[in-house]
Short mmCIF file of C-alpha atoms and ligand atoms in Angstrom, two decimals:
data_model
loop_
_atom_site.label_atom_id
_atom_site.label_comp_id
_atom_site.label_asym_id
_atom_site.label_seq_id
_atom_site.Cartn_x
_atom_site.Cartn_y
_atom_site.Cartn_z
CA MET A 1 16.73 -13.17 -17.97
CA LYS A 2 17.69 -15.79 -15.40
CA THR A 3 14.78 -18.05 -14.54
CA THR A 4 13.85 -21.64 -13.66
CA ILE A 5 12.32 -24.47 -15.69
CA ASN A 6 8.95 -24.34 -13.94
CA GLN A 7 8.61 -20.70 -15.10
CA ALA A 8 9.23 -21.56 -18.78
CA ALA A 9 5.62 -20.92 -19.84
CA LYS A 10 5.95 -17.27 -18.83
CA TYR A 11 8.89 -16.79 -21.19
CA LEU A 12 7.50 -18.31 -24.36
CA ASN A 13 9.54 -17.14 -27.37
CA GLN A 14 11.86 -15.18 -25.09
CA GLU A 15 15.51 -15.62 -24.34
CA VAL A 16 16.35 -16.91 -20.86
CA THR A 17 19.26 -18.33 -18.90
CA LEU A 18 18.78 -21.50 -16.85
CA GLY A 19 21.11 -22.95 -14.24
CA VAL A 20 20.87 -26.71 -14.87
CA TRP A 21 22.40 -30.16 -14.60
CA LEU A 22 22.66 -32.50 -17.54
CA ALA A 23 20.41 -35.49 -16.83
CA ASN A 24 20.88 -37.27 -20.12
CA LYS A 25 21.67 -36.55 -23.75
CA ARG A 26 21.77 -37.91 -27.27
CA SER A 27 23.19 -36.37 -30.39
CA SER A 28 23.74 -36.81 -34.09
CA GLY A 29 26.15 -35.02 -36.36
CA LYS A 30 23.96 -31.94 -36.63
CA ILE A 31 21.87 -31.76 -33.47
CA ALA A 32 22.18 -32.52 -29.77
CA PHE A 33 19.24 -33.18 -27.44
CA LEU A 34 20.06 -32.35 -23.84
CA GLN A 35 17.79 -33.49 -21.03
CA LEU A 36 18.23 -30.70 -18.50
CA ARG A 37 17.00 -30.44 -14.93
CA ASP A 38 17.20 -27.67 -12.37
CA GLY A 39 15.24 -29.06 -9.41
CA THR A 40 12.04 -27.28 -10.42
CA GLY A 41 11.57 -29.52 -13.45
CA PHE A 42 12.98 -31.15 -16.55
CA ILE A 43 13.28 -29.57 -20.00
CA GLN A 44 14.82 -30.63 -23.30
CA GLY A 45 17.54 -28.41 -24.73
CA ILE A 46 18.00 -28.46 -28.51
CA VAL A 47 21.43 -27.54 -29.80
CA VAL A 48 21.58 -27.17 -33.59
CA LYS A 49 25.10 -27.25 -35.00
CA LYS A 50 24.56 -24.50 -37.53
CA ASN A 51 23.11 -22.11 -34.93
CA VAL A 52 26.00 -22.21 -32.43
CA SER A 53 29.78 -21.95 -32.52
CA ASP A 54 31.84 -25.12 -33.04
CA GLU A 55 33.04 -24.85 -29.48
CA ILE A 56 29.49 -24.82 -28.04
CA PHE A 57 28.38 -27.72 -30.23
CA GLN A 58 31.38 -29.79 -29.12
CA LEU A 59 30.52 -28.99 -25.49
CA ALA A 60 26.90 -30.03 -26.05
CA LYS A 61 28.00 -33.28 -27.68
CA PHE A 62 30.54 -34.32 -25.07
CA VAL A 63 29.32 -32.78 -21.81
CA SER A 64 29.15 -35.52 -19.16
CA GLN A 65 26.09 -36.61 -17.18
CA GLU A 66 25.34 -34.40 -14.12
CA SER A 67 27.73 -31.65 -15.16
CA SER A 68 26.37 -28.26 -14.11
CA LEU A 69 25.77 -25.60 -16.73
CA TYR A 70 24.32 -22.23 -17.50
CA VAL A 71 22.27 -22.59 -20.65
CA ARG A 72 21.07 -19.57 -22.60
CA GLY A 73 18.37 -19.94 -25.22
CA THR A 74 14.82 -19.33 -26.38
CA ILE A 75 11.82 -21.06 -24.83
CA VAL A 76 9.60 -22.61 -27.52
CA GLU A 77 6.56 -24.85 -27.47
CA ASP A 78 7.12 -28.60 -27.71
CA THR A 79 3.81 -30.34 -28.20
CA ARG A 80 5.36 -33.83 -28.09
CA SER A 81 6.66 -33.61 -24.52
CA PRO A 82 4.32 -33.77 -21.52
CA PHE A 83 6.06 -30.65 -20.18
CA GLY A 84 5.03 -28.68 -23.27
CA TYR A 85 8.19 -26.54 -23.74
CA GLU A 86 11.79 -26.89 -24.80
CA ILE A 87 14.72 -24.54 -25.05
CA GLN A 88 16.52 -23.74 -28.32
CA VAL A 89 20.04 -23.41 -27.00
CA GLU A 90 22.24 -20.49 -28.07
CA ASN A 91 25.02 -20.69 -25.51
CA ILE A 92 26.31 -23.10 -22.86
CA GLU A 93 28.64 -22.25 -20.02
CA LEU A 94 30.15 -25.18 -18.15
CA ILE A 95 30.09 -24.54 -14.38
CA HIS A 96 31.44 -27.88 -13.18
CA LYS A 97 32.35 -31.01 -15.07
CA SER A 98 30.99 -34.17 -13.42
CA LEU A 99 33.17 -37.25 -13.76
CA ASP A 100 31.88 -40.84 -13.79
CA TYR A 101 28.43 -40.20 -12.28
CA PRO A 102 27.58 -43.58 -10.76
CA ILE A 103 23.89 -43.73 -11.69
CA THR A 104 23.93 -44.18 -15.46
CA PRO A 105 20.83 -44.46 -17.66
CA LYS A 106 21.08 -48.28 -17.51
CA GLU A 107 19.14 -50.28 -14.87
CA HIS A 108 20.60 -50.47 -11.37
CA GLY A 109 19.67 -52.73 -8.46
CA THR A 110 17.73 -51.34 -5.49
CA GLU A 111 20.58 -51.75 -3.00
CA PHE A 112 22.94 -49.85 -5.30
CA LEU A 113 20.40 -47.05 -5.68
CA MET A 114 19.77 -46.96 -1.93
CA ASP A 115 23.54 -46.69 -1.30
CA HIS A 116 23.49 -43.69 -3.64
CA ARG A 117 20.26 -42.18 -2.32
CA HIS A 118 21.95 -38.75 -2.08
CA LEU A 119 22.35 -38.86 -5.89
CA TRP A 120 19.32 -41.01 -6.75
CA LEU A 121 17.12 -38.16 -5.49
CA ARG A 122 18.07 -36.29 -8.68
CA SER A 123 16.27 -38.77 -10.93
CA LYS A 124 13.01 -37.91 -12.66
CA LYS A 125 11.04 -40.53 -10.74
CA GLN A 126 12.37 -39.49 -7.32
CA HIS A 127 11.83 -35.85 -8.20
CA ALA A 128 8.18 -36.59 -9.00
CA ILE A 129 7.67 -38.44 -5.71
CA MET A 130 9.22 -35.60 -3.68
CA LYS A 131 7.00 -33.07 -5.46
CA ILE A 132 3.92 -35.10 -4.55
CA ARG A 133 5.13 -35.46 -0.96
CA ASN A 134 5.59 -31.70 -0.79
CA GLN A 135 2.12 -31.12 -2.22
CA ILE A 136 0.55 -33.38 0.42
CA ILE A 137 2.35 -31.37 3.12
CA GLN A 138 1.14 -28.06 1.62
CA ALA A 139 -2.42 -29.41 1.36
CA THR A 140 -2.26 -30.60 4.98
CA TYR A 141 -1.46 -27.12 6.27
CA GLN A 142 -4.13 -25.63 4.02
CA PHE A 143 -6.83 -28.11 5.09
CA PHE A 144 -6.25 -27.80 8.82
CA LYS A 145 -5.98 -24.02 8.62
CA GLN A 146 -9.29 -23.88 6.78
CA GLU A 147 -10.90 -26.19 9.38
CA GLY A 148 -9.73 -23.95 12.24
CA PHE A 149 -6.90 -26.11 13.62
CA MET A 150 -3.73 -24.74 15.19
CA LYS A 151 -0.35 -26.33 14.45
CA ILE A 152 1.34 -27.50 17.63
CA ASP A 153 4.75 -29.16 17.94
CA PRO A 154 5.01 -31.97 20.50
CA PRO A 155 8.44 -32.95 21.86
CA ILE A 156 10.56 -35.62 20.19
CA LEU A 157 12.50 -36.57 23.32
CA THR A 158 10.05 -38.04 25.80
CA GLY A 159 9.97 -39.85 29.11
CA SER A 160 6.97 -42.04 28.24
CA ALA A 161 5.75 -44.34 25.49
CA ALA A 162 2.59 -43.59 23.51
CA GLU A 163 2.17 -46.76 21.46
CA GLY A 164 3.62 -49.57 23.60
CA THR A 165 7.06 -50.15 25.00
CA THR A 166 8.44 -52.82 22.68
CA GLU A 167 9.20 -50.50 19.78
CA LEU A 168 10.94 -47.68 21.61
CA PHE A 169 14.27 -46.11 20.75
CA HIS A 170 16.09 -45.57 24.00
CA THR A 171 18.52 -42.76 24.57
CA LYS A 172 20.23 -41.14 27.52
CA TYR A 173 18.87 -37.83 28.74
CA PHE A 174 21.75 -36.83 31.00
CA GLU A 175 21.17 -39.12 34.00
CA GLU A 176 17.65 -40.16 32.96
CA GLU A 177 16.35 -42.66 30.46
CA ALA A 178 14.52 -41.08 27.52
CA TYR A 179 12.90 -42.24 24.28
CA LEU A 180 12.44 -40.94 20.79
CA SER A 181 8.77 -40.17 20.23
CA GLN A 182 6.60 -42.86 18.61
CA SER A 183 3.68 -40.45 18.41
CA GLY A 184 2.98 -36.95 19.66
CA GLN A 185 -0.56 -37.92 20.58
CA LEU A 186 -0.46 -37.75 24.38
CA TYR A 187 0.99 -34.25 24.21
CA MET A 188 -1.48 -33.30 21.50
CA GLU A 189 -4.29 -34.24 23.90
CA ALA A 190 -2.89 -31.73 26.39
CA ALA A 191 -2.68 -29.20 23.55
CA ALA A 192 -6.31 -29.87 22.52
CA MET A 193 -7.42 -29.11 26.09
CA ALA A 194 -5.57 -25.79 25.82
CA LEU A 195 -6.31 -24.85 22.20
CA GLY A 196 -9.32 -26.87 21.04
CA ARG A 197 -8.41 -28.24 17.63
CA VAL A 198 -4.75 -28.87 16.99
CA PHE A 199 -2.53 -30.84 14.64
CA SER A 200 1.11 -31.79 14.62
CA PHE A 201 3.41 -32.78 11.82
CA GLY A 202 6.74 -34.27 12.66
CA PRO A 203 9.09 -37.23 12.70
CA THR A 204 8.25 -40.31 14.77
CA PHE A 205 10.36 -43.36 15.52
CA ARG A 206 9.59 -47.05 15.81
CA ALA A 207 12.27 -49.59 16.66
CA GLU A 208 10.27 -52.18 14.77
CA LYS A 209 12.06 -55.19 13.37
CA SER A 210 9.73 -55.11 10.37
CA LYS A 211 11.13 -55.30 6.89
CA THR A 212 8.11 -54.70 4.69
CA ARG A 213 7.16 -52.26 1.94
CA ARG A 214 5.09 -50.31 4.52
CA HIS A 215 7.54 -49.93 7.39
CA LEU A 216 10.09 -47.24 8.12
CA ILE A 217 12.04 -46.81 11.34
CA GLU A 218 11.69 -43.04 11.10
CA PHE A 219 8.52 -41.72 9.51
CA TRP A 220 6.50 -38.51 9.51
CA MET A 221 3.05 -38.34 10.98
CA ILE A 222 0.24 -35.79 10.91
CA GLU A 223 -1.65 -35.98 14.20
CA PRO A 224 -4.83 -33.95 14.67
CA GLU A 225 -6.49 -33.92 18.10
CA MET A 226 -9.88 -32.39 18.77
CA ALA A 227 -11.73 -31.43 21.95
CA PHE A 228 -15.53 -31.96 22.03
CA VAL A 229 -15.35 -34.22 18.96
CA THR A 230 -16.82 -37.72 18.84
CA HIS A 231 -15.43 -40.80 17.10
CA GLU A 232 -17.98 -40.42 14.28
CA GLU A 233 -17.17 -36.73 13.79
CA SER A 234 -13.48 -37.58 13.69
CA LEU A 235 -14.08 -40.08 10.86
CA GLU A 236 -15.74 -37.33 8.83
CA ILE A 237 -12.75 -35.05 9.30
CA GLN A 238 -10.41 -37.90 8.29
CA GLU A 239 -12.21 -38.70 5.05
CA ASN A 240 -12.55 -35.04 4.10
CA TYR A 241 -8.84 -34.54 4.77
CA VAL A 242 -7.85 -37.51 2.60
CA GLN A 243 -10.11 -36.36 -0.23
CA PHE A 244 -8.65 -32.85 0.06
CA ILE A 245 -5.04 -33.98 -0.30
CA ILE A 246 -5.89 -36.17 -3.28
CA GLU A 247 -7.66 -33.30 -5.04
CA SER A 248 -4.73 -31.02 -4.32
CA VAL A 249 -2.22 -33.51 -5.78
CA ILE A 250 -4.36 -34.02 -8.89
CA GLU A 251 -4.62 -30.25 -9.34
CA HIS A 252 -0.95 -29.40 -8.83
CA CYS A 253 1.02 -32.54 -9.73
CA GLU A 254 -0.49 -33.88 -12.94
CA LEU A 255 2.88 -33.94 -14.67
CA GLU A 256 4.45 -35.85 -11.79
CA LEU A 257 1.58 -38.37 -11.61
CA ASN A 258 2.07 -38.97 -15.33
CA THR A 259 5.83 -39.36 -14.88
CA LEU A 260 5.05 -42.09 -12.35
CA ASN A 261 2.42 -43.67 -14.65
CA ARG A 262 -0.12 -43.22 -11.88
CA ASP A 263 -3.67 -43.75 -13.11
CA ILE A 264 -5.29 -40.39 -12.33
CA GLN A 265 -8.83 -41.69 -13.00
CA THR A 266 -8.50 -44.12 -10.07
CA LEU A 267 -7.52 -41.22 -7.81
CA LYS A 268 -10.32 -39.01 -9.10
CA LYS A 269 -12.85 -41.59 -7.92
CA ILE A 270 -11.77 -41.25 -4.30
CA LYS A 271 -14.65 -39.36 -2.68
CA ALA A 272 -15.86 -39.06 0.90
CA PRO A 273 -17.79 -40.56 2.64
CA PHE A 274 -15.65 -43.72 2.75
CA PRO A 275 -17.22 -47.07 3.61
CA ARG A 276 -17.08 -48.18 7.25
CA ILE A 277 -17.07 -51.76 8.43
CA THR A 278 -16.61 -53.11 11.93
CA TYR A 279 -13.76 -55.39 12.92
CA ASP A 280 -16.35 -58.17 13.40
CA LYS A 281 -17.56 -57.73 9.84
CA ALA A 282 -13.97 -57.64 8.54
CA VAL A 283 -13.23 -60.97 10.23
CA GLU A 284 -16.34 -62.42 8.56
CA MET A 285 -15.24 -61.09 5.18
CA LEU A 286 -11.84 -62.71 5.61
CA LYS A 287 -13.50 -66.05 6.43
CA GLU A 288 -15.60 -65.77 3.27
CA LYS A 289 -12.43 -65.12 1.29
CA GLY A 290 -10.85 -68.25 2.71
CA LEU A 291 -8.49 -66.50 5.14
CA GLU A 292 -9.73 -68.71 7.97
CA ASP A 293 -6.57 -68.64 10.07
CA LEU A 294 -7.43 -65.35 11.74
CA GLN A 295 -9.30 -65.69 15.05
CA TRP A 296 -11.47 -62.97 16.57
CA GLY A 297 -9.19 -60.91 18.83
CA GLU A 298 -6.11 -61.09 16.62
CA ASP A 299 -4.69 -58.12 14.78
CA PHE A 300 -4.73 -57.93 11.01
CA GLY A 301 -1.55 -58.37 9.08
CA ALA A 302 -0.78 -56.92 5.67
CA PRO A 303 -2.42 -59.83 3.75
CA HIS A 304 -5.64 -59.39 5.75
CA GLU A 305 -5.74 -55.64 5.13
CA THR A 306 -5.11 -56.17 1.43
CA ALA A 307 -7.86 -58.80 1.20
CA ILE A 308 -10.37 -56.48 2.87
CA ALA A 309 -9.34 -53.51 0.71
CA GLU A 310 -9.97 -55.61 -2.43
CA ASN A 311 -13.70 -55.46 -1.70
CA PHE A 312 -13.73 -51.66 -2.09
CA ASP A 313 -12.55 -49.09 -4.62
CA GLN A 314 -12.42 -46.47 -1.86
CA PRO A 315 -10.34 -46.38 1.29
CA VAL A 316 -12.24 -48.26 4.00
CA PHE A 317 -12.53 -47.60 7.73
CA ILE A 318 -12.32 -50.68 9.93
CA THR A 319 -13.88 -49.68 13.23
CA HIS A 320 -14.42 -51.15 16.72
CA TYR A 321 -11.32 -53.32 17.14
CA PRO A 322 -11.00 -55.57 20.19
CA LYS A 323 -9.64 -53.52 23.06
CA ASN A 324 -6.85 -56.03 23.75
CA ILE A 325 -5.04 -55.33 20.49
CA LYS A 326 -5.28 -51.53 20.72
CA ALA A 327 -3.58 -48.82 22.77
CA PHE A 328 -4.41 -48.19 26.45
CA TYR A 329 -5.95 -44.76 25.85
CA MET A 330 -8.78 -45.83 23.51
CA LYS A 331 -12.34 -45.32 24.70
CA PRO A 332 -14.47 -48.45 25.04
CA ASP A 333 -17.69 -48.70 23.04
CA PRO A 334 -20.43 -47.79 25.58
CA GLU A 335 -22.57 -50.60 24.08
CA ARG A 336 -19.88 -53.25 24.33
CA ASP A 337 -16.89 -53.33 26.64
CA ASP A 338 -14.70 -55.66 24.56
CA VAL A 339 -14.24 -53.29 21.61
CA VAL A 340 -13.03 -49.68 21.41
CA LEU A 341 -14.18 -46.59 19.48
CA CYS A 342 -11.38 -46.59 16.97
CA ALA A 343 -10.77 -46.90 13.26
CA ASP A 344 -7.94 -47.74 10.93
CA LEU A 345 -8.26 -46.34 7.43
CA ILE A 346 -7.10 -48.91 4.89
CA ALA A 347 -6.01 -47.52 1.52
CA PRO A 348 -6.97 -49.33 -1.70
CA GLU A 349 -4.59 -51.26 -3.96
CA GLY A 350 -2.74 -52.99 -1.13
CA TYR A 351 -1.18 -49.89 0.46
CA GLY A 352 -2.53 -50.86 3.88
CA GLU A 353 -3.32 -48.76 6.94
CA ILE A 354 -2.67 -45.07 6.38
CA ILE A 355 -4.56 -43.70 9.42
CA GLY A 356 -5.00 -44.96 12.95
CA GLY A 357 -7.34 -43.03 15.21
CA SER A 358 -9.78 -43.24 18.11
CA ALA A 359 -11.87 -41.55 20.72
CA ARG A 360 -9.81 -41.22 23.91
CA ILE A 361 -10.79 -42.30 27.41
CA ASP A 362 -12.03 -39.18 29.19
CA ASP A 363 -13.08 -40.85 32.47
CA LEU A 364 -10.42 -40.59 35.19
CA ALA A 365 -11.31 -43.82 37.02
CA LEU A 366 -11.28 -45.87 33.82
CA LEU A 367 -7.95 -44.43 32.72
CA GLU A 368 -6.49 -45.20 36.16
CA GLN A 369 -7.70 -48.78 35.73
CA ARG A 370 -5.89 -48.96 32.36
CA TYR A 371 -2.69 -47.66 34.01
CA GLN A 372 -2.92 -50.64 36.38
CA GLU A 373 -3.55 -53.13 33.56
CA HIS A 374 -0.73 -51.73 31.40
CA GLN A 375 1.61 -51.03 34.33
CA LEU A 376 2.05 -47.39 33.42
CA SER A 377 3.82 -45.41 36.12
CA GLU A 378 2.37 -42.26 37.64
CA GLU A 379 5.88 -40.88 37.54
CA ALA A 380 6.00 -40.92 33.74
CA TYR A 381 2.31 -40.57 32.94
CA GLY A 382 0.92 -38.56 35.88
CA TRP A 383 0.52 -35.43 33.77
CA TYR A 384 -1.68 -37.32 31.28
CA LEU A 385 -4.13 -38.18 34.09
CA ASP A 386 -4.36 -34.48 34.94
CA LEU A 387 -6.15 -33.92 31.62
CA ARG A 388 -9.00 -36.05 33.06
CA LYS A 389 -8.99 -34.25 36.40
CA TYR A 390 -9.42 -30.67 35.28
CA GLY A 391 -12.34 -30.24 32.91
CA SER A 392 -12.24 -33.55 31.06
CA VAL A 393 -14.12 -33.55 27.75
CA PRO A 394 -14.89 -36.11 25.04
CA HIS A 395 -12.13 -35.91 22.48
CA ALA A 396 -10.74 -37.82 19.55
CA GLY A 397 -7.78 -37.76 17.21
CA PHE A 398 -5.85 -39.66 14.62
CA GLY A 399 -2.47 -40.09 12.98
CA LEU A 400 -1.88 -40.22 9.23
CA GLY A 401 1.41 -41.73 8.11
CA LEU A 402 2.85 -39.43 5.46
CA GLU A 403 5.04 -41.95 3.65
CA ARG A 404 2.33 -44.58 3.24
CA THR A 405 0.01 -41.88 1.93
CA VAL A 406 2.65 -40.66 -0.53
CA ALA A 407 3.24 -44.26 -1.66
CA TRP A 408 -0.46 -44.81 -2.29
CA ILE A 409 -1.13 -41.53 -4.10
CA SER A 410 2.07 -41.81 -6.18
CA GLY A 411 1.49 -45.49 -6.90
CA VAL A 412 5.01 -46.33 -5.65
CA GLU A 413 5.52 -49.86 -4.42
CA HIS A 414 7.72 -49.26 -1.36
CA VAL A 415 7.77 -46.51 1.28
CA ARG A 416 11.58 -46.29 1.05
CA GLU A 417 11.18 -44.09 -2.04
CA THR A 418 8.71 -41.71 -0.41
CA ILE A 419 11.05 -40.07 2.13
CA PRO A 420 14.29 -38.32 1.09
CA PHE A 421 16.59 -40.38 3.32
CA PRO A 422 14.84 -43.53 4.53
CA ARG A 423 15.80 -45.17 7.82
CA LEU A 424 15.22 -48.89 7.43
CA LEU A 425 16.02 -51.97 9.48
CA ASN A 426 19.41 -52.34 7.83
CA ARG A 427 20.03 -48.83 6.60
CA LEU A 428 21.36 -45.67 8.23
CA TYR A 429 23.45 -44.62 5.20
CA PRO A 430 23.44 -42.12 3.56
O1 4AD B 501 -1.60 -46.51 14.10
P1 4AD B 501 -0.48 -45.73 14.71
O2 4AD B 501 0.56 -46.46 15.46
O3 4AD B 501 -1.20 -44.64 15.60
C1 4AD B 501 -0.63 -43.78 16.46
O4 4AD B 501 0.56 -43.61 16.62
C2 4AD B 501 -1.62 -42.88 17.15
N1 4AD B 501 -1.02 -42.38 18.39
C3 4AD B 501 -2.03 -41.77 16.23
C4 4AD B 501 -3.02 -40.83 16.85
O5 4AD B 501 -4.14 -41.24 17.12
N2 4AD B 501 -2.63 -39.60 17.08
O6 4AD B 501 0.24 -44.90 13.55
C5 4AD B 501 -0.50 -44.01 12.75
C6 4AD B 501 -0.09 -44.14 11.30
C7 4AD B 501 -0.38 -45.50 10.68
O7 4AD B 501 -1.70 -45.61 10.25
C8 4AD B 501 0.60 -45.52 9.53
O8 4AD B 501 0.10 -44.78 8.43
C9 4AD B 501 1.78 -44.78 10.09
O9 4AD B 501 1.31 -43.99 11.16
N3 4AD B 501 2.82 -45.69 10.56
C10 4AD B 501 3.95 -45.98 9.89
N4 4AD B 501 4.42 -45.55 8.70
C11 4AD B 501 5.61 -46.03 8.27
N5 4AD B 501 6.37 -46.89 9.00
C12 4AD B 501 5.95 -47.34 10.21
N6 4AD B 501 6.73 -48.16 10.92
C13 4AD B 501 4.68 -46.89 10.69
N7 4AD B 501 3.97 -47.11 11.83
C14 4AD B 501 2.84 -46.38 11.73
MG1 MG B 502 -2.21 -48.43 13.72
#
């Protein structure tokens, strides 16, 4: 029976054939231990000299790392391994012999591994991170389906900027100038006016000259947008969504979290509602912690976010930022004109902002005033004003950065390991 490693439990004490690669091995005179992987998981293959032909035992002993094989054998329990099963090998068929695989079991430097990202993805750690990423994506679709959202795909080539003009990737669109999307939000607002509650999931691009553990040039964002929803109601949806994806990862990826040495108890404690503090309060907290350099009206940097997060064991919403450091579309606080109805969700353990969201300006005259202040042209943004001309409604939305969320939940230091092929300041290869 041909099957895959993740199905092993179903074939206990039965003979199966697995298509695999050799991840690692060790052997003595009488027995060879093969670490096998097939993409669905990792399993140990035991080859006992007296149970197989000389030819097969020689193959098991000398097969090179990352050679591809068909392995036939019996699935048995293995209480010592976290996976729980191993395969007692009866036959091995070499499909392709790999020569001089560059990533050996010894330690390699990050740059070397990044240059070999196309191969590094095969490692146990990278496999675990990709499984968790996939689980978060699955949980996202499940959550928004259950909450009555429709998936909508905004364009990637655009004629206008959503998050400020300094970080745009420019490209030619025949005779016109175009940009790669920084955020689908403006289009998602149009979609919310057509379909009520919508979410997008797609790549976004920021030509940011940042070289930090939290910044990618190309990253994936989940952007829900909701008609007739207030800022407060949006925060509730955000915290429920984050709790949902964490529960889903704990339920389906325990093995992978263990592979990554992620403390599952810490994750289990994450429960909505999350604490909320205002920007004003956050500035006060920073002063108390001795981070006096930050003046009211300035944006937080990574050290500020980390310092604030240290006060909580949950993610924390920082709300009501000064309007001057936030995007043009954010709705002012009706009580106070100098701050906006927005929130950034800061993850614990130094992972920083994972969500940015806000209520959107729904008043036509006010939005027109912002166009003046931000010098936004009617030519590029005229359509966005239309949403305030024809049945404008209060609405809110947010964007969750997938890679930062994967990094936090997986406990991985740097976002470069949370996307299959990271685009970084100095990296477009492979
Ligand atoms: O806070 P941002 O810039 O918000 C927006 O783009 C809004 N238009 C979203 C919305 O309301 N629909 O980005 C949202 C999230 C951040 O919180 C962060 O998680 C992630 O996107 N993000 C990045 N992730 C990796 N690398 C970068 N350079 C990122 N920039 C933002
Ligand atoms: Mg932000």
